[in-house]
Amino acid sequence: MVDQTKSICLFLADYASWLYGCGATCTRIKKNVDRMAKVWKLNIEMTILPGSIHLAHSDPATGQSSVYFKKTPDTGISFYKNTQLSKLSWAVSDGQIQFEEAQTEFARIISAPFTNKCVVLFLASLANMSFCRLFGGDLLAMVIVFVATLLGFRLKQVLLEEHVDVKLVFMVCAFFSAVIGTAGYVFGLGDKPDVALGTSVLYLIPGIPYINSLSDLIQGQYLVSFSRFMNSMILTFCLSVGLAGGILLMNLKMF
């Protein structure tokens, strides 16, 4: 029984760390873990810190307590895995699966491949092109943004696969897309070259971390909120440096 309790606690800590890594808010992590802990009749307290999960279990019968620590995996934000992990907690809560089956399903979810890179690349380019139109861009500006996003996002994928530091990736990709985004100015294409340039790097904005930091702030998770907000700010700064570098290189004299 003791070994099983330890296995369950390790499972919950690992589960929470993956939810954190996939972009879940602290509220979702706590609710999902508490939902499963209630089914397995465990008295736990979980502390979510930037980059790690601390899960404490106390046994009322013996008065002993154990603490389990799990570092959050360095994985990208994944809506699919986030959703599947949440479904797993509900399956446990509804009594559809037992602990051993939950372990198997968890292993399947975290090992599942991410969405096809080519599909993500194309859809991200379409989305950024739509932003260009939303901000008043004409047809030529939309084409410029599509190309700038397509090439810049592909460069981002390649650099991340090579494990290049994410801050440098944002800086390089913003610079690359900004240079392409200046095509409207350089070649006199379209009537909205400013919109094309401004929206060419929007695909790099870390929107989800910004939203999560606000959600965590409202829920009183100040350390995680501040960590996510500062990471987002640093990435936004790197994006801005890359954008400014591209503008200066093309000698647009905007500064």
Coordinates of N, CA and C in Angstrom, one line a residue, residues 25-168:
T25 N -2.7 26.8 -16.9 CA -2.7 27.7 -15.8 C -2.6 27.0 -14.5
C26 N -2.2 27.6 -13.4 CA -2.1 27.0 -12.1 C -3.5 26.5 -11.6
T27 N -4.5 27.2 -12.0 CA -5.9 26.8 -11.6 C -6.2 25.5 -12.2
R28 N -5.9 25.3 -13.4 CA -6.2 24.0 -14.1 C -5.4 22.9 -13.5
I29 N -4.1 23.2 -13.3 CA -3.3 22.1 -12.7 C -3.8 21.7 -11.4
K30 N -4.1 22.6 -10.5 CA -4.6 22.2 -9.2 C -5.9 21.5 -9.2
K31 N -6.8 21.9 -10.0 CA -8.1 21.3 -10.1 C -8.0 19.9 -10.6
N32 N -7.2 19.7 -11.7 CA -7.0 18.4 -12.2 C -6.4 17.4 -11.3
V33 N -5.3 17.9 -10.6 CA -4.6 17.0 -9.6 C -5.5 16.7 -8.4
D34 N -6.2 17.7 -7.9 CA -7.1 17.5 -6.8 C -8.2 16.5 -7.1
R35 N -8.7 16.6 -8.4 CA -9.8 15.7 -8.8 C -9.4 14.2 -8.7
M36 N -8.1 14.0 -9.2 CA -7.7 12.6 -9.1 C -7.3 12.1 -7.7
A37 N -6.7 13.1 -7.0 CA -6.3 12.7 -5.6 C -7.5 12.4 -4.7
K38 N -8.6 13.0 -5.0 CA -9.8 12.8 -4.2 C -10.3 11.3 -4.5
V39 N -10.2 10.9 -5.8 CA -10.7 9.6 -6.1 C -9.8 8.5 -5.4
W40 N -8.5 8.8 -5.4 CA -7.5 7.8 -4.8 C -7.3 8.1 -3.3
K41 N -8.2 9.0 -2.7 CA -8.2 9.2 -1.3 C -6.8 9.6 -0.7
L42 N -6.2 10.5 -1.3 CA -4.9 11.0 -0.9 C -5.0 12.4 -0.3
N43 N -4.4 12.6 0.8 CA -4.4 14.0 1.4 C -3.1 14.7 1.0
I44 N -3.2 15.5 -0.1 CA -2.0 16.2 -0.6 C -2.1 17.7 -0.6
E45 N -1.0 18.3 -0.6 CA -0.9 19.7 -0.8 C 0.2 20.0 -1.9
M46 N -0.2 20.8 -2.9 CA 0.7 21.0 -4.0 C 1.1 22.4 -4.1
T47 N 2.4 22.7 -4.3 CA 2.9 24.0 -4.5 C 3.5 24.1 -5.9
I48 N 3.0 25.0 -6.7 CA 3.6 25.2 -8.0 C 4.5 26.4 -8.0
L49 N 5.7 26.1 -8.4 CA 6.8 27.1 -8.5 C 7.3 27.3 -9.9
P50 N 7.9 28.4 -10.3 CA 8.4 28.5 -11.6 C 9.4 27.4 -12.0
G51 N 9.0 26.5 -12.8 CA 9.9 25.4 -13.3 C 9.9 24.2 -12.5
S52 N 9.0 24.1 -11.5 CA 9.0 22.9 -10.7 C 7.7 22.7 -9.9
I53 N 7.4 21.4 -9.6 CA 6.2 21.1 -8.8 C 6.6 20.4 -7.5
H54 N 6.0 20.9 -6.4 CA 6.3 20.3 -5.1 C 5.0 19.7 -4.6
L55 N 4.9 18.4 -4.4 CA 3.7 17.8 -3.9 C 4.0 17.1 -2.6
A56 N 3.2 17.5 -1.6 CA 3.4 16.9 -0.2 C 2.2 16.0 0.1
H57 N 2.5 14.8 0.6 CA 1.4 13.9 1.0 C 1.6 13.6 2.5
S58 N 0.5 13.7 3.2 CA 0.5 13.3 4.6 C -0.5 12.2 4.9
D59 N -0.1 11.2 5.7 CA -0.8 10.1 6.1 C -1.4 10.3 7.5
P60 N -2.7 10.5 7.6 CA -3.3 10.8 8.9 C -3.2 9.6 9.9
A61 N -3.1 8.4 9.3 CA -3.0 7.2 10.2 C -1.7 7.1 10.9
T62 N -0.6 7.4 10.2 CA 0.8 7.3 10.8 C 1.3 8.7 11.2
G63 N 0.8 9.8 10.6 CA 1.3 11.1 10.9 C 2.5 11.4 10.1
Q64 N 2.9 10.6 9.2 CA 4.1 10.8 8.4 C 3.8 11.6 7.1
S65 N 4.7 12.4 6.7 CA 4.5 13.2 5.5 C 5.7 12.9 4.5
S66 N 5.4 13.0 3.3 CA 6.4 12.9 2.2 C 6.3 14.0 1.2
V67 N 7.4 14.4 0.7 CA 7.4 15.5 -0.3 C 8.0 15.0 -1.6
Y68 N 7.4 15.3 -2.7 CA 7.8 14.8 -4.0 C 8.1 16.1 -4.9
F69 N 9.2 16.1 -5.5 CA 9.6 17.2 -6.3 C 9.8 16.8 -7.8
K70 N 9.3 17.6 -8.7 CA 9.4 17.2 -10.1 C 9.6 18.5 -10.9
K71 N 10.7 18.5 -11.7 CA 11.1 19.6 -12.6 C 10.2 19.6 -13.8
T72 N 9.7 20.7 -14.2 CA 8.8 20.8 -15.3 C 9.6 20.5 -16.6
P73 N 9.0 19.7 -17.5 CA 9.8 19.4 -18.7 C 9.9 20.6 -19.7
D74 N 10.9 20.7 -20.4 CA 11.2 21.7 -21.4 C 10.5 21.4 -22.7
T75 N 9.1 21.5 -22.6 CA 8.3 21.1 -23.8 C 7.6 22.4 -24.3
G76 N 7.2 22.4 -25.5 CA 6.5 23.6 -26.0 C 5.0 23.5 -25.6
I77 N 4.3 24.7 -25.8 CA 2.9 24.7 -25.5 C 2.2 23.9 -26.4
S78 N 1.3 23.0 -25.9 CA 0.5 22.1 -26.8 C -0.9 22.1 -26.3
F79 N -1.8 22.6 -27.1 CA -3.3 22.5 -26.7 C -3.8 21.1 -26.7
Y80 N -3.2 20.3 -27.6 CA -3.7 18.9 -27.7 C -3.3 18.1 -26.4
K81 N -2.1 18.2 -26.0 CA -1.7 17.5 -24.8 C -2.4 18.1 -23.5
N82 N -2.5 19.4 -23.5 CA -3.2 20.0 -22.4 C -4.6 19.5 -22.3
T83 N -5.3 19.4 -23.4 CA -6.7 18.9 -23.4 C -6.8 17.4 -23.0
Q84 N -5.9 16.6 -23.6 CA -5.9 15.2 -23.3 C -5.6 14.9 -21.9
L85 N -4.7 15.6 -21.3 CA -4.3 15.5 -19.9 C -5.5 15.8 -19.0
S86 N -6.3 16.8 -19.4 CA -7.5 17.2 -18.6 C -8.5 16.1 -18.7
K87 N -8.7 15.5 -19.9 CA -9.6 14.5 -20.1 C -9.2 13.2 -19.3
L88 N -7.9 13.0 -19.1 CA -7.5 11.9 -18.3 C -7.9 12.1 -16.9
S89 N -7.8 13.3 -16.3 CA -8.2 13.5 -15.0 C -9.7 13.3 -14.8
W90 N -10.5 13.6 -15.8 CA -12.0 13.4 -15.7 C -12.3 11.9 -15.8
A91 N -11.5 11.2 -16.6 CA -11.7 9.7 -16.8 C -11.5 9.0 -15.4
V92 N -10.4 9.5 -14.7 CA -10.1 8.9 -13.4 C -11.3 9.3 -12.4
S93 N -11.7 10.6 -12.5 CA -12.7 11.0 -11.6 C -14.0 10.3 -11.8
D94 N -14.4 10.0 -13.0 CA -15.6 9.3 -13.3 C -15.5 7.8 -13.2
G95 N -14.4 7.3 -12.7 CA -14.2 5.9 -12.5 C -14.1 5.0 -13.8
Q96 N -13.8 5.7 -14.9 CA -13.7 5.0 -16.2 C -12.4 4.2 -16.2
I97 N -11.3 4.6 -15.6 CA -10.0 4.0 -15.6 C -9.4 3.9 -14.2
Q98 N -8.6 2.9 -14.0 CA -7.9 2.8 -12.7 C -6.5 3.4 -12.8
F99 N -5.7 3.3 -11.7 CA -4.4 3.9 -11.7 C -3.5 3.4 -12.7
E100 N -3.4 2.0 -12.9 CA -2.5 1.4 -13.9 C -2.9 1.9 -15.3
E101 N -4.2 2.0 -15.6 CA -4.6 2.4 -16.9 C -4.3 3.9 -17.1
A102 N -4.4 4.7 -16.0 CA -4.1 6.1 -16.1 C -2.6 6.3 -16.4
Q103 N -1.8 5.5 -15.8 CA -0.3 5.5 -16.1 C -0.1 5.3 -17.6
T104 N -0.7 4.3 -18.1 CA -0.6 3.9 -19.5 C -1.0 5.0 -20.4
E105 N -2.2 5.6 -20.1 CA -2.7 6.7 -20.9 C -1.9 7.9 -20.8
F106 N -1.3 8.2 -19.7 CA -0.5 9.3 -19.5 C 0.8 9.2 -20.3
A107 N 1.4 8.0 -20.3 CA 2.6 7.8 -21.1 C 2.3 8.0 -22.6
R108 N 1.1 7.5 -23.0 CA 0.7 7.7 -24.5 C 0.6 9.2 -24.8
I109 N 0.0 10.0 -23.9 CA -0.3 11.4 -24.2 C 1.0 12.2 -24.3
I110 N 1.9 12.0 -23.4 CA 3.2 12.8 -23.4 C 4.1 12.4 -24.5
S111 N 4.0 11.1 -25.0 CA 4.8 10.7 -26.1 C 4.3 11.0 -27.4
A112 N 3.0 11.5 -27.5 CA 2.4 11.7 -28.8 C 3.1 12.8 -29.5
P113 N 3.3 12.7 -30.8 CA 4.0 13.8 -31.5 C 3.1 15.1 -31.6
F114 N 3.8 16.2 -31.7 CA 3.1 17.5 -31.9 C 2.5 17.5 -33.3
T115 N 1.6 18.5 -33.4 CA 0.9 18.7 -34.7 C 1.9 18.8 -35.8
N116 N 1.6 18.3 -37.0 CA 2.4 18.3 -38.1 C 3.0 19.7 -38.4
K117 N 4.3 19.8 -38.5 CA 5.0 21.1 -38.5 C 4.6 21.9 -39.8
C118 N 4.4 21.2 -40.9 CA 4.0 21.9 -42.1 C 2.6 22.5 -42.0
V119 N 1.7 21.8 -41.3 CA 0.3 22.3 -41.1 C 0.4 23.5 -40.2
V120 N 1.2 23.4 -39.1 CA 1.3 24.6 -38.2 C 1.9 25.8 -38.9
L121 N 2.9 25.5 -39.7 CA 3.6 26.6 -40.5 C 2.6 27.3 -41.4
F122 N 1.8 26.5 -42.2 CA 0.9 27.1 -43.1 C -0.2 27.9 -42.4
L123 N -0.8 27.3 -41.3 CA -1.9 28.0 -40.6 C -1.4 29.2 -39.9
A124 N -0.2 29.2 -39.4 CA 0.4 30.3 -38.7 C 0.6 31.5 -39.7
S125 N 1.0 31.1 -40.9 CA 1.2 32.2 -41.9 C -0.1 32.8 -42.3
L126 N -1.2 31.9 -42.5 CA -2.5 32.4 -42.8 C -3.0 33.3 -41.7
A127 N -2.8 32.9 -40.4 CA -3.3 33.7 -39.3 C -2.7 35.0 -39.3
N128 N -1.3 35.1 -39.5 CA -0.7 36.4 -39.4 C -1.1 37.3 -40.6
M129 N -1.3 36.6 -41.8 CA -1.8 37.4 -42.9 C -3.2 38.0 -42.6
S130 N -4.0 37.2 -41.8 CA -5.3 37.7 -41.5 C -5.2 38.9 -40.5
F131 N -4.2 38.9 -39.6 CA -3.9 40.0 -38.7 C -3.6 41.3 -39.6
C132 N -2.8 41.1 -40.6 CA -2.5 42.2 -41.5 C -3.7 42.8 -42.1
R133 N -4.6 42.0 -42.6 CA -5.9 42.5 -43.1 C -6.7 43.2 -42.0
L134 N -6.7 42.6 -40.8 CA -7.5 43.2 -39.7 C -7.0 44.6 -39.4
F135 N -5.7 44.8 -39.6 CA -5.1 46.1 -39.3 C -5.1 47.1 -40.5
G136 N -5.8 46.7 -41.5 CA -6.0 47.6 -42.7 C -5.1 47.3 -43.8
G137 N -4.3 46.2 -43.8 CA -3.4 45.9 -44.9 C -4.1 45.6 -46.2
D138 N -3.5 46.0 -47.3 CA -4.1 45.6 -48.6 C -3.5 44.3 -49.1
L139 N -3.9 43.9 -50.3 CA -3.5 42.6 -50.8 C -2.0 42.3 -50.8
L140 N -1.3 43.3 -51.3 CA 0.2 43.1 -51.4 C 0.8 43.1 -50.0
A141 N 0.3 43.9 -49.1 CA 0.8 43.8 -47.7 C 0.5 42.4 -47.1
M142 N -0.6 41.8 -47.4 CA -1.0 40.5 -46.9 C 0.0 39.5 -47.5
V143 N 0.3 39.6 -48.8 CA 1.2 38.6 -49.4 C 2.6 38.7 -48.8
I144 N 3.1 40.0 -48.5 CA 4.4 40.2 -47.9 C 4.4 39.6 -46.5
V145 N 3.3 39.8 -45.7 CA 3.3 39.2 -44.4 C 3.2 37.7 -44.4
F146 N 2.5 37.1 -45.4 CA 2.4 35.7 -45.5 C 3.8 35.1 -45.7
V147 N 4.6 35.7 -46.7 CA 5.9 35.2 -47.0 C 6.9 35.4 -45.8
A148 N 6.8 36.6 -45.2 CA 7.7 36.9 -44.0 C 7.4 35.9 -42.9
T149 N 6.1 35.6 -42.7 CA 5.8 34.6 -41.6 C 6.2 33.2 -41.9
L150 N 5.9 32.8 -43.2 CA 6.2 31.5 -43.6 C 7.7 31.2 -43.5
L151 N 8.6 32.1 -43.9 CA 10.0 31.9 -43.8 C 10.5 32.1 -42.4
G152 N 10.0 33.1 -41.7 CA 10.5 33.3 -40.3 C 10.0 32.2 -39.4
F153 N 8.8 31.7 -39.5 CA 8.3 30.6 -38.7 C 9.1 29.3 -39.0
R154 N 9.4 29.1 -40.2 CA 10.2 27.9 -40.6 C 11.6 28.0 -40.0
L155 N 12.2 29.2 -40.0 CA 13.5 29.4 -39.4 C 13.4 29.1 -37.9
K156 N 12.3 29.5 -37.3 CA 12.1 29.3 -35.8 C 12.0 27.8 -35.5
Q157 N 11.3 27.1 -36.3 CA 11.2 25.6 -36.2 C 12.6 25.0 -36.2
V158 N 13.4 25.3 -37.2 CA 14.7 24.7 -37.4 C 15.6 25.1 -36.2
L159 N 15.6 26.3 -35.8 CA 16.5 26.7 -34.7 C 16.1 26.0 -33.4
L160 N 14.8 25.9 -33.2 CA 14.4 25.3 -31.9 C 14.7 23.8 -32.0
E161 N 14.6 23.2 -33.1 CA 15.0 21.8 -33.3 C 16.5 21.5 -33.0
E162 N 17.3 22.6 -33.2 CA 18.7 22.5 -33.0 C 19.1 23.0 -31.6
H163 N 18.0 23.2 -30.7 CA 18.2 23.6 -29.3 C 18.9 24.9 -29.1
V164 N 18.7 25.8 -30.1 CA 19.3 27.2 -29.9 C 18.5 27.9 -28.8
D165 N 19.1 28.7 -28.0 CA 18.4 29.5 -27.0 C 17.2 30.2 -27.5
V166 N 16.1 30.1 -26.8 CA 14.8 30.6 -27.4 C 14.9 32.2 -27.5
K167 N 15.6 32.9 -26.7 CA 15.7 34.3 -26.8 C 16.5 34.7 -28.1
L168 N 17.5 34.0 -28.4 CA 18.2 34.2 -29.6 C 17.4 33.9 -30.8

